[in-house]
Amino acid sequence: MLMGPSGSGKSTFLHCASGVDRPTSGEIWLGGVPLSGMGENDLTRLRRERVGFVFQAYNLLPTLDVQDNVTLPLRLAGAPLDRAWADRILERVGIADRLGHRPAELSGGQQQRVAIARALIGRPDLILADEPTGALDSDTGGRVLGLLRDSVDDLDQTVLMVTHDPVAASYADTALFLADGRIVDSLDGPTAPTVAERMSRLGRR
Amino acid sequence: MLSVAVKTLRARKGAFAGTFLALACASCLVTASGVLVESGLRASVEPYRYAGAEAVLGGDPAVEFDGRHRTTGAVLSEPVGLPQETVQEVAGLTGVRTAVGDHRLTLDVVSPDGGGEVTPVSGHGWDTAPLGPFTLVDGEAPGATGEVVVDAPLAETLQVAVGDRVELVEDGGTRSYEVSGVAGHGDGARAREQVLFLHPDEAARLSPAPDSFQAVGVVAAEGADTDRLAAELAATVPDAVVYEDGTVDRVEFIDVGEGRSLLLLVALSFGGLALLIALFVATTTLALVTDRRLREFAVLRAIGATPRQVARLVCVEALLLSLVAGVSGSVPGVLVAEALRSYFAHLGAVPADLPSTLGPLPFLVAVLLVVVTAVVGTLGVAASAARTSPVEALRETRAPGPVELPGWRRGLGLLCLVLGVSAAMTPLGMRTEAGAAGTGGAVLVLVLGIALLGPALTGPILGAAGRLLRRLPVSGFLAAAATAADPRRFATLLTPLVLAVGFTLTMVTTQSVLGAAAERQVDEGLGADAVLRATGSSGVPPQVVARVSALPETGAESVLRETSVIVRADLFGDSEPMELRAQGVSAGTAGTLLDPGVVAGDLSDLRPGTVALESSSADLAGVGIGDELEVVLGDGTPATVRLVAEYERGLGFGQALFPEQDLEAHSGPPRRLLVGAAEEYGRQRLEEALASVVADQPGLEAESVGDLAADGRSESRVAAWINFAGLGVILAYVAIGVLNSLVVATAGRSREFALLRLIGTERRVVVRTVLLETAVLVAAAVLLGTLVALVPLSVLSVAFLGSPFPPWPEGLYAAVVGATALVCAVAVLAPTTVMLGQHPAQTVGVDE
């Protein structure tokens, strides 16, 4: 869990971690591989195989139905579809009955769950979630966060999430606090009140 | 990837409809020109007089230089004959039953009701009757030189029967013949012309070239192998062209051959232009549609699509779309071709009965070209799609793309502008109609340059417009912000508009400049007081010339023989045959009756064996005063002449002046007689005297000097109308393209409009905003389009009229500006109105 006030460098961190952006100094290792010196195609392949994305704005392809959206990363990678795994994920995120629908026909919470299924399908080393609940009400957001938590607990998935919502942060194992581009604090087993307290301290700095 | 592409196309029907339409229309245009090309190459009419011949030999109309360089680029203007011996050579071959030489005579029959009207007929010796075959239905064959046989249609036209007499216009008078028989066509073929058969000796006597034949028809023996026969004929008479089944009409009917080459010429230039413009328009819409999908590409990149995969997706989409569009557009293309063909027939440029030829090739070529166009047009778009950074997907709002132009585009754009301006200079070095054609090409290249430079050029325009708009209330401020926000979209929309405005202005004004120049040249250069013109096909006979010459009122007279000759010219470093419009005049009178505006040499030196050339044509032919020049006369006869004068009034009087004796045996009869009044009588008395000559002579009329100027350009005016028809079709296409891309671009702004509405902007303010934006677009298009047209037109005007201000077509200009504004306003308002009718909150909520 990565937290910090606006402008603290959360997004830049995320972009660098996923190989979308390059750091001006320092090095990034992902799943035992250094990212520096990789070409655009290698980075793309790496993203495809090792990283799953969940965006605040869902970013599903409007022209494809749920099934196609979820399986698209595999198609792009030219990888075979593991039917059982796909069924398990779709079942888990609770959209197995909406497979033929287009994103426009789904609610925000449903769309985000499809996006999580898409992130999980390739068994990535890391899922990067950029304010995944930012556009959802607290109830729906809670279910999405629960889903991410479950994927950690049941599927052994690593999730790095950016948020500034203390409640969202409470789902994490560890919360890191960013300010002015630096990690200034960390908190194991965060709860909403402790996170909120740290955040307000950062805000006053 | 294919299935993803198919699904994207299906789901985005609306967005792709515009591109589909643009590509389908492109396919329609290309198919249309393809059908015209094929018709030009293959269309034929049923033979009539030669319907019974298995093969017909004709002279070769292609030009030969140095006896080795044969080219199809230049075609002789006069019919080419075959030597008389050909008949004997051919008749001896096995498999030949009959071989007949045909003098194809153009004769005028005086209408029986008098009044000087003449009916043109095709005259032949009766010995050619088996080629039809024609058989007598009444009476008998012409047994003496004073007897003729008419075919049934002519008998009906003239209301004559066996025993009646017909009058033929001949050598300054008429000659009477007795109708000995009426012939019918053995196969009942449809008549295309009215035929009159003379006694073979009489046909030879009337022929301007009695010792040669225009065609030699061959009827095969029973059961002969016609393919082998044709091969043997070609081997026996290597100088001749052998026409067989399906091509016989080319040697039988002159107008068919002319119509076909015109179709071919028009279709090729029209097709090339259409293809180029289709590339413009299709690329524009593709770019606009893709621009709206950058976010989609960013998501694809973020979830692991390589740049290659994104590019491939875009290309596969274009491929599928263009395939379907190409096929569906090619079918209506046939209708466009048919409409153009019948319009050309209506103008008299193509025989009305020459059909369109339909084969699979134009369709295949159209689909292929449209697919290639779409894929090539997409490549640039695909590259930018592939470059999309995945960061775009992580951003909440997407900023319009950068305006920075890549260096190659800047360089290529500037190169196009330079090339365009230098192409515009062509008329300065080539003051002929061919040189004037350079202006059209110049405009195309200039517009291409503008398209390439796009945003870099539009930036300053937008800056100026923005300052103006910001003075207006809120809608002006919004419009300025919206146009400035996306200069790339603005530039993309601008290009086809600039093309439409610039091209229309150039095409039309070029014609008026040429018209004005020709008229002025004839006006200034014609010293004759009266002109006699032949209305029939026998021209102005020598007897009439002698009679006019003998009139006391006549001071000087000169026939005017019109033909064309071919010289070798140095065009772009290549030695190419160049056709020159040539006139034959009486040597002594050239300077007075007809003053071509001599700039070098002396026209009084014009005597047999010499020539005077329009000065830029002389430069192109690489000759100066006193130099020898090789020319090929209209009937293919080579000649060497000495250049004695160069002149400047080439549009009015043609590019070459010959003493008329030199052309006499190599061209048709003179069409005109120029007459100058003797000093003591004056123009009025001369005209009266000439009126009495005309009254005695059928097939002649007095013509005003103004008519001569107009007639001198009538052929190029027909060509101009043909070009206008092509231009009209292409403009319609550009209009559809513009309409299309504006609708696509406007429809892409639904979210923006909804947001404006949500924060409390009234509908009419939104409408006013888009209208102001459209006004900026139209103004910029008119400005650039006018500029692009003005450069070559000024040069043209300097070359032909001596002033940098071409005659400006005010009415047309207003119409072009009005039509542009109207099309744009409709294209923008229609989608805006629809979008404003939707609920704004809903529109904002939908992720585009």
Coordinates of N, CA, C and O in Angstrom, one line a residue, chain B residues 214-308:
Chain B
Q214 N -7.7 4.3 -98.3 CA -7.8 4.6 -96.9 C -7.9 3.3 -96.1 O -7.5 3.2 -95.0
A215 N -8.4 2.2 -96.8 CA -8.5 0.9 -96.1 C -8.6 -0.1 -97.2 O -9.0 0.1 -98.3
V216 N -8.1 -1.3 -96.9 CA -8.3 -2.4 -97.8 C -9.0 -3.5 -97.0 O -8.6 -4.0 -96.0
G217 N -10.2 -3.9 -97.6 CA -11.0 -4.9 -96.9 C -10.8 -6.2 -97.5 O -10.6 -6.4 -98.7
V218 N -10.8 -7.2 -96.6 CA -10.5 -8.6 -97.1 C -11.7 -9.5 -96.7 O -12.1 -9.6 -95.5
V219 N -12.3 -10.2 -97.7 CA -13.3 -11.2 -97.4 C -12.6 -12.5 -97.6 O -12.0 -12.8 -98.6
A220 N -12.7 -13.4 -96.5 CA -12.0 -14.6 -96.6 C -12.8 -15.7 -97.4 O -14.0 -15.6 -97.5
A221 N -12.0 -16.6 -97.9 CA -12.7 -17.7 -98.7 C -13.4 -18.6 -97.7 O -13.2 -18.6 -96.5
E222 N -14.4 -19.3 -98.2 CA -15.2 -20.3 -97.4 C -14.3 -21.2 -96.6 O -13.3 -21.8 -97.1
G223 N -14.5 -21.3 -95.3 CA -13.7 -22.2 -94.4 C -12.3 -21.8 -94.2 O -11.5 -22.7 -93.6
A224 N -11.9 -20.6 -94.5 CA -10.5 -20.2 -94.2 C -10.3 -20.0 -92.7 O -11.2 -19.5 -92.0
D225 N -9.1 -20.2 -92.3 CA -8.7 -20.0 -90.9 C -8.4 -18.5 -90.7 O -7.4 -18.0 -91.2
T226 N -9.3 -17.7 -90.1 CA -9.2 -16.3 -90.0 C -8.0 -15.8 -89.2 O -7.4 -14.8 -89.5
D227 N -7.7 -16.6 -88.2 CA -6.5 -16.2 -87.3 C -5.2 -16.3 -88.2 O -4.4 -15.4 -88.1
R228 N -5.1 -17.3 -88.9 CA -3.9 -17.5 -89.8 C -3.9 -16.4 -90.8 O -2.9 -15.9 -91.2
L229 N -5.1 -16.1 -91.4 CA -5.2 -15.1 -92.4 C -4.7 -13.8 -91.9 O -3.9 -13.1 -92.5
A230 N -5.1 -13.4 -90.7 CA -4.7 -12.1 -90.1 C -3.2 -12.1 -89.9 O -2.5 -11.1 -90.2
A231 N -2.6 -13.2 -89.5 CA -1.2 -13.3 -89.3 C -0.5 -13.1 -90.6 O 0.5 -12.4 -90.8
E232 N -1.0 -13.8 -91.6 CA -0.4 -13.7 -93.0 C -0.5 -12.2 -93.5 O 0.4 -11.7 -94.1
L233 N -1.7 -11.6 -93.3 CA -1.8 -10.2 -93.8 C -0.8 -9.3 -93.1 O -0.2 -8.5 -93.8
A234 N -0.6 -9.5 -91.8 CA 0.3 -8.6 -91.1 C 1.7 -8.8 -91.6 O 2.5 -7.9 -91.7
A235 N 2.0 -10.1 -92.0 CA 3.4 -10.4 -92.5 C 3.6 -9.8 -93.9 O 4.6 -9.4 -94.2
T236 N 2.5 -9.9 -94.7 CA 2.6 -9.4 -96.1 C 2.7 -7.9 -96.2 O 3.4 -7.4 -97.0
V237 N 1.9 -7.2 -95.3 CA 1.9 -5.8 -95.4 C 2.4 -5.2 -94.0 O 1.5 -4.8 -93.2
P238 N 3.7 -5.2 -93.8 CA 4.1 -4.9 -92.4 C 3.8 -3.4 -92.0 O 3.7 -3.2 -90.8
D239 N 3.6 -2.6 -93.0 CA 3.4 -1.2 -92.6 C 1.9 -0.9 -92.2 O 1.6 0.2 -91.7
A240 N 1.1 -1.9 -92.4 CA -0.4 -1.7 -92.2 C -0.7 -2.2 -90.8 O 0.0 -3.0 -90.2
V241 N -1.9 -1.7 -90.3 CA -2.5 -2.3 -89.1 C -3.6 -3.2 -89.6 O -4.4 -2.8 -90.4
V242 N -3.7 -4.4 -89.0 CA -4.7 -5.4 -89.4 C -5.8 -5.3 -88.4 O -5.6 -5.5 -87.2
Y243 N -7.0 -4.9 -88.8 CA -8.2 -4.8 -87.9 C -9.0 -6.1 -88.1 O -9.3 -6.4 -89.3
E244 N -9.4 -6.7 -87.0 CA -10.2 -7.9 -87.2 C -11.5 -7.7 -86.5 O -11.9 -6.6 -86.0
D245 N -12.2 -8.9 -86.3 CA -13.5 -8.9 -85.6 C -13.4 -8.1 -84.3 O -12.5 -8.3 -83.5
G246 N -14.3 -7.1 -84.1 CA -14.2 -6.4 -82.8 C -13.4 -5.1 -82.9 O -13.6 -4.3 -82.0
T247 N -12.5 -5.0 -83.8 CA -11.8 -3.8 -83.9 C -12.0 -3.1 -85.3 O -11.4 -2.0 -85.5
V248 N -12.8 -3.7 -86.1 CA -12.9 -3.1 -87.5 C -13.5 -1.7 -87.4 O -13.1 -0.9 -88.2
D249 N -14.3 -1.4 -86.4 CA -14.9 -0.1 -86.3 C -13.9 1.0 -86.2 O -14.1 2.1 -86.6
R250 N -12.7 0.6 -85.7 CA -11.7 1.7 -85.6 C -11.2 2.2 -86.9 O -10.8 3.4 -87.0
V251 N -11.2 1.4 -87.9 CA -10.7 1.9 -89.2 C -11.9 2.4 -90.0 O -11.8 3.2 -90.9
E252 N -13.1 1.8 -89.7 CA -14.3 2.2 -90.5 C -14.8 3.6 -90.1 O -15.2 4.4 -90.9
F253 N -14.9 3.9 -88.8 CA -15.5 5.1 -88.3 C -14.4 6.0 -87.6 O -13.9 5.6 -86.5
I254 N -14.1 7.1 -88.1 CA -13.1 8.0 -87.5 C -13.5 8.4 -86.1 O -12.7 8.5 -85.2
D255 N -14.8 8.8 -86.0 CA -15.2 9.3 -84.7 C -15.1 8.3 -83.6 O -14.9 8.7 -82.4
V256 N -15.2 7.0 -83.9 CA -15.1 6.0 -82.9 C -13.7 6.0 -82.3 O -13.4 6.1 -81.1
G257 N -12.7 6.1 -83.2 CA -11.3 6.1 -82.7 C -11.0 7.3 -81.9 O -10.4 7.3 -80.8
E258 N -11.5 8.5 -82.4 CA -11.3 9.8 -81.6 C -12.0 9.7 -80.3 O -11.4 10.1 -79.3
G259 N -13.2 9.2 -80.2 CA -14.0 9.1 -79.0 C -13.3 8.2 -78.0 O -13.2 8.5 -76.8
R260 N -12.7 7.1 -78.5 CA -12.0 6.1 -77.6 C -10.8 6.8 -77.0 O -10.5 6.7 -75.8
S261 N -10.0 7.4 -77.9 CA -8.8 8.0 -77.3 C -9.1 9.1 -76.3 O -8.4 9.3 -75.3
L262 N -10.2 9.8 -76.6 CA -10.6 10.9 -75.6 C -11.0 10.2 -74.3 O -10.6 10.7 -73.2
L263 N -11.8 9.2 -74.3 CA -12.2 8.5 -73.1 C -11.0 8.1 -72.3 O -10.9 8.3 -71.1
L264 N -10.0 7.5 -73.0 CA -8.8 7.0 -72.4 C -8.1 8.1 -71.7 O -7.7 8.0 -70.5
L265 N -7.9 9.2 -72.4 CA -7.2 10.4 -71.9 C -7.8 11.0 -70.7 O -7.2 11.2 -69.7
V266 N -9.1 11.2 -70.8 CA -9.9 11.8 -69.7 C -9.9 10.9 -68.5 O -9.6 11.3 -67.4
A267 N -10.1 9.6 -68.8 CA -10.2 8.6 -67.7 C -8.9 8.5 -66.9 O -8.8 8.4 -65.7
L268 N -7.8 8.6 -67.7 CA -6.5 8.4 -67.0 C -6.2 9.7 -66.1 O -5.8 9.5 -65.0
S269 N -6.5 10.9 -66.6 CA -6.2 12.0 -65.8 C -7.2 12.2 -64.7 O -6.8 12.5 -63.5
F270 N -8.4 11.9 -65.0 CA -9.5 11.9 -63.9 C -9.2 10.9 -62.9 O -9.2 11.1 -61.7
G271 N -8.8 9.7 -63.3 CA -8.6 8.6 -62.4 C -7.4 8.9 -61.5 O -7.4 8.7 -60.3
G272 N -6.3 9.4 -62.1 CA -5.1 9.7 -61.3 C -5.5 10.8 -60.2 O -5.1 10.6 -59.0
L273 N -6.2 11.8 -60.6 CA -6.6 12.9 -59.7 C -7.5 12.3 -58.6 O -7.3 12.6 -57.4
A274 N -8.5 11.5 -59.0 CA -9.4 11.0 -58.1 C -8.7 10.1 -57.0 O -8.9 10.2 -55.8
L275 N -7.7 9.4 -57.5 CA -7.0 8.5 -56.6 C -6.2 9.3 -55.5 O -6.2 9.1 -54.3
L276 N -5.5 10.4 -56.1 CA -4.7 11.2 -55.2 C -5.6 11.9 -54.1 O -5.3 11.9 -52.9
I277 N -6.8 12.4 -54.6 CA -7.6 13.1 -53.6 C -8.3 12.1 -52.7 O -8.5 12.4 -51.5
A278 N -8.6 10.9 -53.2 CA -9.1 9.8 -52.3 C -8.1 9.6 -51.2 O -8.5 9.4 -50.0
L279 N -6.9 9.6 -51.5 CA -5.8 9.3 -50.5 C -5.9 10.4 -49.4 O -5.9 10.1 -48.2
F280 N -6.0 11.7 -49.9 CA -6.2 12.8 -49.0 C -7.3 12.6 -48.0 O -7.2 12.6 -46.8
V281 N -8.5 12.4 -48.6 CA -9.7 12.4 -47.9 C -9.8 11.2 -46.9 O -10.1 11.3 -45.7
A282 N -9.4 10.0 -47.4 CA -9.5 8.8 -46.6 C -8.5 8.9 -45.4 O -8.8 8.5 -44.3
T283 N -7.3 9.4 -45.7 CA -6.3 9.6 -44.6 C -6.9 10.5 -43.6 O -6.7 10.3 -42.4
T284 N -7.5 11.6 -44.0 CA -8.1 12.6 -43.1 C -9.0 11.9 -42.1 O -8.9 12.0 -40.9
T285 N -10.0 11.2 -42.7 CA -11.0 10.6 -41.8 C -10.4 9.5 -40.9 O -10.7 9.4 -39.7
L286 N -9.5 8.7 -41.5 CA -8.8 7.7 -40.7 C -8.1 8.3 -39.5 O -8.1 7.9 -38.4
A287 N -7.4 9.4 -39.8 CA -6.6 10.1 -38.8 C -7.5 10.6 -37.6 O -7.2 10.5 -36.5
L288 N -8.7 11.2 -38.0 CA -9.6 11.7 -37.0 C -10.2 10.6 -36.2 O -10.2 10.7 -34.9
V289 N -10.6 9.5 -36.8 CA -11.1 8.4 -36.0 C -10.1 7.8 -35.1 O -10.4 7.6 -33.9
T290 N -8.9 7.7 -35.6 CA -7.8 7.1 -34.7 C -7.5 8.0 -33.6 O -7.2 7.6 -32.5
D291 N -7.5 9.3 -33.9 CA -7.1 10.3 -32.8 C -8.0 10.1 -31.6 O -7.6 10.3 -30.5
R292 N -9.3 9.8 -31.9 CA -10.2 9.7 -30.8 C -10.0 8.4 -30.0 O -10.5 8.2 -28.9
R293 N -9.2 7.5 -30.5 CA -9.0 6.2 -29.8 C -7.7 6.1 -29.1 O -7.3 5.0 -28.7
L294 N -7.0 7.2 -29.0 CA -5.7 7.1 -28.4 C -5.7 6.5 -27.0 O -4.8 5.7 -26.6
R295 N -6.8 6.8 -26.3 CA -6.9 6.2 -24.9 C -7.0 4.7 -25.0 O -6.4 4.0 -24.2
E296 N -7.8 4.2 -26.0 CA -8.0 2.8 -26.1 C -6.6 2.1 -26.4 O -6.3 1.1 -25.9
F297 N -5.8 2.8 -27.3 CA -4.5 2.2 -27.6 C -3.6 2.2 -26.3 O -2.8 1.3 -26.1
A298 N -3.7 3.3 -25.5 CA -2.9 3.4 -24.3 C -3.3 2.2 -23.4 O -2.4 1.6 -22.8
V299 N -4.5 1.9 -23.2 CA -5.0 0.8 -22.4 C -4.3 -0.5 -22.9 O -3.8 -1.3 -22.2
L300 N -4.5 -0.7 -24.2 CA -3.9 -1.9 -24.8 C -2.4 -2.0 -24.5 O -1.9 -3.1 -24.2
R301 N -1.7 -0.9 -24.6 CA -0.3 -0.9 -24.3 C -0.1 -1.2 -22.9 O 0.9 -2.0 -22.5
A302 N -0.9 -0.7 -22.0 CA -0.7 -0.9 -20.6 C -0.9 -2.3 -20.2 O -0.2 -2.9 -19.3
I303 N -1.8 -3.0 -20.8 CA -2.1 -4.4 -20.5 C -1.2 -5.3 -21.3 O -1.5 -6.5 -21.3
G304 N -0.2 -4.8 -22.0 CA 0.8 -5.7 -22.5 C 0.8 -5.8 -24.0 O 1.4 -6.8 -24.6
A305 N 0.1 -4.9 -24.8 CA 0.3 -5.0 -26.3 C 1.5 -4.3 -26.7 O 1.8 -3.2 -26.2
T306 N 2.3 -4.9 -27.5 CA 3.5 -4.3 -28.0 C 3.1 -3.2 -29.1 O 2.0 -3.3 -29.6
P307 N 4.0 -2.2 -29.3 CA 3.6 -1.2 -30.3 C 3.3 -1.9 -31.7 O 2.3 -1.5 -32.4
R308 N 4.0 -3.0 -32.0 CA 3.7 -3.7 -33.2 C 2.3 -4.2 -33.3 O 1.6 -4.1 -34.3

